[in-house]
C-alpha cells in the first residue's frame, strides 16, 4: 500500500487494494475473515486514501452450492455491513474535510483505526440452510467511495 500511495501521489490517480474474505478458499468449511481482519484490510485502504477494494478469491470458493450459501450469509451479515460502515466513515471524512470532493488520508497509515466501523459484535452462522443472496447489493462490497481522489494530511 505504501508503494502504491507513493506512485499515485503526484498523478492523483485512484487506486484499489486487492483483498480476500476467506483464509483458505480451498477448504470445504470456509474460515472467513473476522471483523478485525476486515477492519485491517478495508479501513487501512480507506485510511490511505484508496478509492476502493477489489475482492479476490479462487473459483474454488464457489465450487459448490454449500460454499455459495456460506459466502452469501457472510456477505449479508458481516462483510456487507462492515464495508458499509467503512464507506460511511470515508464519506463523512470527505464531507467534513474536503466538502465531499476528496478522499482522506491518515498520516498514521500503519495504525488500524476502527472508529468508523465499531459496533456490537455480529455472530455469523455460515452453516445455515436456505440462504439467499437477495437484497445484497454488490456495489456496497466493492468500493469505499465514489469521489475524486484528493489527499488530505489532516
PDB file of N, CA and C in Angstrom, residues 71-81 136:
ATOM      1  N   UNK A  71     -20.951 -18.073   1.614  1.00  0.00           N
ATOM      2  CA  UNK A  71     -20.492 -16.749   1.188  1.00  0.00           C
ATOM      3  C   UNK A  71     -21.637 -15.747   1.248  1.00  0.00           C
ATOM      4  N   UNK A  72     -22.814 -16.125   0.772  1.00  0.00           N
ATOM      5  CA  UNK A  72     -23.974 -15.222   0.802  1.00  0.00           C
ATOM      6  C   UNK A  72     -24.302 -14.800   2.225  1.00  0.00           C
ATOM      7  N   UNK A  73     -24.282 -15.745   3.151  1.00  0.00           N
ATOM      8  CA  UNK A  73     -24.568 -15.444   4.558  1.00  0.00           C
ATOM      9  C   UNK A  73     -23.509 -14.508   5.140  1.00  0.00           C
ATOM     10  N   UNK A  74     -22.259 -14.788   4.837  1.00  0.00           N
ATOM     11  CA  UNK A  74     -21.151 -13.963   5.329  1.00  0.00           C
ATOM     12  C   UNK A  74     -21.245 -12.540   4.772  1.00  0.00           C
ATOM     13  N   UNK A  75     -21.499 -12.413   3.478  1.00  0.00           N
ATOM     14  CA  UNK A  75     -21.617 -11.088   2.857  1.00  0.00           C
ATOM     15  C   UNK A  75     -22.775 -10.307   3.467  1.00  0.00           C
ATOM     16  N   UNK A  76     -23.879 -10.991   3.683  1.00  0.00           N
ATOM     17  CA  UNK A  76     -25.078 -10.342   4.225  1.00  0.00           C
ATOM     18  C   UNK A  76     -24.882  -9.900   5.677  1.00  0.00           C
ATOM     19  N   UNK A  77     -24.242 -10.732   6.486  1.00  0.00           N
ATOM     20  CA  UNK A  77     -24.180 -10.476   7.926  1.00  0.00           C
ATOM     21  C   UNK A  77     -22.923  -9.783   8.425  1.00  0.00           C
ATOM     22  N   UNK A  78     -21.802  -9.898   7.716  1.00  0.00           N
ATOM     23  CA  UNK A  78     -20.582  -9.285   8.239  1.00  0.00           C
ATOM     24  C   UNK A  78     -19.858  -8.413   7.218  1.00  0.00           C
ATOM     25  N   UNK A  79     -19.510  -8.965   6.061  1.00  0.00           N
ATOM     26  CA  UNK A  79     -18.733  -8.195   5.094  1.00  0.00           C
ATOM     27  C   UNK A  79     -19.498  -6.965   4.601  1.00  0.00           C
ATOM     28  N   UNK A  80     -20.743  -7.157   4.218  1.00  0.00           N
ATOM     29  CA  UNK A  80     -21.552  -6.037   3.725  1.00  0.00           C
ATOM     30  C   UNK A  80     -21.720  -4.931   4.748  1.00  0.00           C
ATOM     31  N   UNK A  81     -22.216  -5.249   5.957  1.00  0.00           N
ATOM     32  CA  UNK A  81     -22.381  -4.203   6.967  1.00  0.00           C
ATOM     33  C   UNK A  81     -21.062  -3.534   7.367  1.00  0.00           C
ATOM     34  N   UNK A 136     -28.837  -8.270  -1.277  1.00  0.00           N
ATOM     35  CA  UNK A 136     -27.451  -7.891  -1.024  1.00  0.00           C
ATOM     36  C   UNK A 136     -26.975  -7.086  -2.220  1.00  0.00           C
TER      37      UNK A 136
END
